[in-house]
CSV table of C-alpha atoms in Angstrom, one decimal:
chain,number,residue,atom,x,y,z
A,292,UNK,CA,1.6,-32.7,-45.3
A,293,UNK,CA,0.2,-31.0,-42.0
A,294,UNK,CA,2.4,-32.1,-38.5
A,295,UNK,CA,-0.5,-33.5,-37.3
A,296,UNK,CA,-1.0,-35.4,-40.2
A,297,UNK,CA,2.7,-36.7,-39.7
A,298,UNK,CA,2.2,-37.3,-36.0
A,299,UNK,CA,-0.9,-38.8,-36.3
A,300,UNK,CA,-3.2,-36.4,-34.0
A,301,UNK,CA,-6.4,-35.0,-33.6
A,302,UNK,CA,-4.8,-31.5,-32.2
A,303,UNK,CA,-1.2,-29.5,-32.0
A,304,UNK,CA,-1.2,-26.4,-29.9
A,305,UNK,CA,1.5,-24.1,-29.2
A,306,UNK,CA,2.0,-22.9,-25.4
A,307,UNK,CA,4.7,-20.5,-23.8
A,308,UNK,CA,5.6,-21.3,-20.0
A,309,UNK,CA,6.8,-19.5,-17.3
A,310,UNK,CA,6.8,-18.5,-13.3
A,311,UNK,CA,6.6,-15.8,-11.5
A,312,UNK,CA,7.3,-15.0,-8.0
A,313,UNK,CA,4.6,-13.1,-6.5
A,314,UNK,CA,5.3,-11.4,-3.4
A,315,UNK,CA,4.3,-8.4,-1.0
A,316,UNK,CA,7.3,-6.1,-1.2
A,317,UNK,CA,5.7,-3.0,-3.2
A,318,UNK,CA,5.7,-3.1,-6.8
A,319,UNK,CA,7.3,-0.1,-8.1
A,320,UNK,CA,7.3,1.5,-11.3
A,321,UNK,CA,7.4,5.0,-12.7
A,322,UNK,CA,5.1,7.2,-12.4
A,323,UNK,CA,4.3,10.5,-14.3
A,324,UNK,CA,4.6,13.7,-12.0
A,325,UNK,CA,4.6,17.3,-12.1
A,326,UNK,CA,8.7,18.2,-13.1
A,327,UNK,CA,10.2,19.0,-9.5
A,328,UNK,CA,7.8,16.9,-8.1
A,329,UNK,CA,8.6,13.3,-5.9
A,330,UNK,CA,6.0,11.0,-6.2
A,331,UNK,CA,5.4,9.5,-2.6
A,332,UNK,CA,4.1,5.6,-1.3
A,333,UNK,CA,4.3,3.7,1.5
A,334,UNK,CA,6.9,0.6,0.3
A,335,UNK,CA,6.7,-2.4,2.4
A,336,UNK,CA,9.7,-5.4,1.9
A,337,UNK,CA,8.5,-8.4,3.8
A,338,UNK,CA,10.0,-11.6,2.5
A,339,UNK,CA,7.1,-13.5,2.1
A,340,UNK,CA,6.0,-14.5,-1.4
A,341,UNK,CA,4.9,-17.8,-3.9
A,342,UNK,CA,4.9,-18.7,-7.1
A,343,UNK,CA,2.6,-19.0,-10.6
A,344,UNK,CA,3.3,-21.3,-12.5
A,345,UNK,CA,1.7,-20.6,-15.9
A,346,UNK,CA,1.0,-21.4,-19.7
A,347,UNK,CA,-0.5,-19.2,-22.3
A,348,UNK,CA,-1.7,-19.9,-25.7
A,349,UNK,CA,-1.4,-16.6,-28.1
A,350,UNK,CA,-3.4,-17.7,-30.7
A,351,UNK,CA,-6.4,-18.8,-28.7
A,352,UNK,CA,-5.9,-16.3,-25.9
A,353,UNK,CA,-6.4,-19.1,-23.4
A,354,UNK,CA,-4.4,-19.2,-20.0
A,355,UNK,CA,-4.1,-21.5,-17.5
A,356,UNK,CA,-2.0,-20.9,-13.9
A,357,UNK,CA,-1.2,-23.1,-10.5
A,358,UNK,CA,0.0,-21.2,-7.7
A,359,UNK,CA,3.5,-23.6,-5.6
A,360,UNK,CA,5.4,-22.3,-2.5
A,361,UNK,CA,8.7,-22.5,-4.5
A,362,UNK,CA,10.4,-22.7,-7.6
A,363,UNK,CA,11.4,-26.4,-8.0
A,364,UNK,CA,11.6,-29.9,-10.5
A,365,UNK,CA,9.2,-31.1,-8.3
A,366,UNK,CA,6.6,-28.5,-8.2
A,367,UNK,CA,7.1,-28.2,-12.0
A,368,UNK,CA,6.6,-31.8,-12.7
A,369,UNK,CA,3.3,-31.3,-10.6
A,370,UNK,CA,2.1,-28.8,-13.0
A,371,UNK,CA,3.3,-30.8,-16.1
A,372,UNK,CA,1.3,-33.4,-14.9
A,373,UNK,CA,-2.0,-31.4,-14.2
A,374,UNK,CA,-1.8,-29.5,-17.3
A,375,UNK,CA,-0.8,-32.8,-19.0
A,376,UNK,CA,-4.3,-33.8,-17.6
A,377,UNK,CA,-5.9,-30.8,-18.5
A,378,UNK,CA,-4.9,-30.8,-22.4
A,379,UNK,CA,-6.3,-34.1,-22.6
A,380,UNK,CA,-6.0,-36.1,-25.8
A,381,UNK,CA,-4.2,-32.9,-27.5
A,382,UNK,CA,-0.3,-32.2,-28.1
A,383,UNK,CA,1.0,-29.4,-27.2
A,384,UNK,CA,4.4,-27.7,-28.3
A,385,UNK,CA,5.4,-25.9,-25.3
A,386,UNK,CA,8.2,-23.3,-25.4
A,387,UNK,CA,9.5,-22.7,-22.1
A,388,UNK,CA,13.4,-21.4,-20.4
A,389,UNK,CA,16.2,-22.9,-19.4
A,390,UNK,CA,15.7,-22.7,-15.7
A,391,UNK,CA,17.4,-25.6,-13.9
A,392,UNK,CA,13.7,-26.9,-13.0
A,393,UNK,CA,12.5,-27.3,-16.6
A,394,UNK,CA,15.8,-29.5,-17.2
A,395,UNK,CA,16.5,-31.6,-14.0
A,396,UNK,CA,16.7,-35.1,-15.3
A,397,UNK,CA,14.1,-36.2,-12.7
A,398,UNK,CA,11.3,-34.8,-14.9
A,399,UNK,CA,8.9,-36.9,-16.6
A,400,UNK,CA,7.4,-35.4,-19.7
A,401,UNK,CA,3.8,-36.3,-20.0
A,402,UNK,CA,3.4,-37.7,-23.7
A,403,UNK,CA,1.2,-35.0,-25.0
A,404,UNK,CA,3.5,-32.1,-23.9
A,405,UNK,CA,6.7,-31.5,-26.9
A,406,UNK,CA,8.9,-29.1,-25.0
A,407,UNK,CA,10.9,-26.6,-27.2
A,408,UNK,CA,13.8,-24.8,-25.0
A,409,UNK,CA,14.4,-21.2,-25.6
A,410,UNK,CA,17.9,-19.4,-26.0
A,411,UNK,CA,19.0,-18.9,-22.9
A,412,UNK,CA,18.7,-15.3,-21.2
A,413,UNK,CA,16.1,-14.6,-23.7
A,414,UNK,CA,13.4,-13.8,-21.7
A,415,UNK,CA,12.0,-11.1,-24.2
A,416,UNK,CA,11.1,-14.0,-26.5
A,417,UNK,CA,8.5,-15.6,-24.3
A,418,UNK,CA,5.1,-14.4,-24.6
A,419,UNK,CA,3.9,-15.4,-21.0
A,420,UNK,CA,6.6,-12.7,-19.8
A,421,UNK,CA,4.3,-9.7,-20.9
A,422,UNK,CA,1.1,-11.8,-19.1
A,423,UNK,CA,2.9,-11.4,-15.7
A,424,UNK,CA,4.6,-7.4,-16.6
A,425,UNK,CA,0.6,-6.6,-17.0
A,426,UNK,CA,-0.5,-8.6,-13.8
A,427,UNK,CA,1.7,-7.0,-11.0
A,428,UNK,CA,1.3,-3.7,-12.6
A,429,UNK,CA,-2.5,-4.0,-12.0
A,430,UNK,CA,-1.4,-3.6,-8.2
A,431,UNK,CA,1.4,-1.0,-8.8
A,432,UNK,CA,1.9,0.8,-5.6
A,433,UNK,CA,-0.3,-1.4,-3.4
A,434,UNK,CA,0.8,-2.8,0.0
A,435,UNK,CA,-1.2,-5.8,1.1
A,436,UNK,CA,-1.4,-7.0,4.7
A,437,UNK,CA,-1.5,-10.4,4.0
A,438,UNK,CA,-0.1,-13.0,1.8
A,439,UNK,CA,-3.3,-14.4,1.6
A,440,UNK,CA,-4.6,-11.3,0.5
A,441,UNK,CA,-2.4,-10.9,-2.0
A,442,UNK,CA,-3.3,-14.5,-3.0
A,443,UNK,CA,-6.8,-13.3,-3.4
A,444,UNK,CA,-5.9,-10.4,-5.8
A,445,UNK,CA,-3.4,-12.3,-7.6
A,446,UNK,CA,-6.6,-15.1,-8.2
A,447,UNK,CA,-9.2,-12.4,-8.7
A,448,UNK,CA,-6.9,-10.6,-11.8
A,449,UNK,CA,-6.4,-13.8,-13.4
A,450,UNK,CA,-10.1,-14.7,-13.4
A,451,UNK,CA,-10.7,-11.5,-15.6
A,452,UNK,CA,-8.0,-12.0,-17.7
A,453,UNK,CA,-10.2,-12.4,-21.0
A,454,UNK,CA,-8.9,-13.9,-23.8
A,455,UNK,CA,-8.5,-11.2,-25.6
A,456,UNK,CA,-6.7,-9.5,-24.0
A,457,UNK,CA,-4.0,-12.7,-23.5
A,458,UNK,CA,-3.8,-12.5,-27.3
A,459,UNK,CA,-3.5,-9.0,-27.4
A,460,UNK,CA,-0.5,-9.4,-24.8
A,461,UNK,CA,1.1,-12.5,-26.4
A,462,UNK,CA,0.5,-12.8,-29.8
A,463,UNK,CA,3.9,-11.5,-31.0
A,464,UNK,CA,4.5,-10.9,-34.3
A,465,UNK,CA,6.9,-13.7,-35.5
A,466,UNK,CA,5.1,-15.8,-33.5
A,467,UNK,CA,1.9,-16.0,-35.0
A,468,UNK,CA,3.7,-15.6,-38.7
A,469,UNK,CA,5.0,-19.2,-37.7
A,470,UNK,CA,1.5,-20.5,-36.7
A,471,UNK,CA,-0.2,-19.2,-39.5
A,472,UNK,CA,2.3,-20.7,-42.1
């Protein structure tokens, strides 16, 4: 018999949830050069940065992000509840970390969200990881003059996120081996 047979539902998707913090110090990575050559940027380290909150869904390619000032139980439970309100009448299996703000006894899990806690410092696991690796290396090397502005980038890459190529990101091998069972 099919779990959502057992649990008496219409729907039962599978989400993987995560932050990120997002600010304007440069983000570096390595870059191919000539051998005895130094690749050279301008770095900037202001302190100024915010945070996505986000879920994917690997088998649909759908993603859905809220941007908060901080990482915190109350900004998560804000985002619970607006993606609580976004799912609808459909469950949701949502595998997420063990960061103090997923656990703080103060949340309130909306009834159509299952949470499923990950082994902790096991990031690797979590699809949504690889979503956010692609994202800041769109603006590798980049040094924005504004927080807003990076707000605006940050926006305009996750607006052309397509789907497929969330799926192609997240869908990870044993994961959809599990789904498709």
């Amino acid at each position: 018999m099919e779990l959502e047979a057992i649990l008496g539902i219409d729907q039962l998707r599978y989400l993987a949830q995560d932050e990120t913090r997002i600010g304007r110090k440069t983000e570096t990575k390595r870059v191919i050069t000539s051998i005895g050559f130094k690749p050279k940027a301008k770095v900037q380290w202001p302190r100024e940065a915010f945070w996505v909150y986000g879920v994917v869904e690997p088998l649909a390619g759908w993603q859905w992000t809220r941007e908060y000032s901080k990482l915190n139980s109350e900004n998560f439970q804000a985002f619970l509840n607006d993606l609580s309100a976004q799912l609808g009448s459909t469950v949701a299996v949502m595998q997420l970390d063990r960061a103090p703000a997923h656990r703080a006894q103060a949340i309130e899990w909306p009834e159509n969200i299952i949470p499923i806690f990950q082994p902790a410092h096991c990031p690797e696991l979590n699809p949504i990881e690889r979503v956010w690796q692609f994202l800041k290396g769109l603006w590798k090397g980049e040094n924005f003059p504004s927080l807003d502005a990076l707000r605006q980038r940050v926006s305009q890459e996750l607006k052309q996120l397509s789907a497929k190529q969330v799926q192609s990101l997240t869908s990870f091998d044993f994961i959809l081996d599990a789904l498709l069972q």
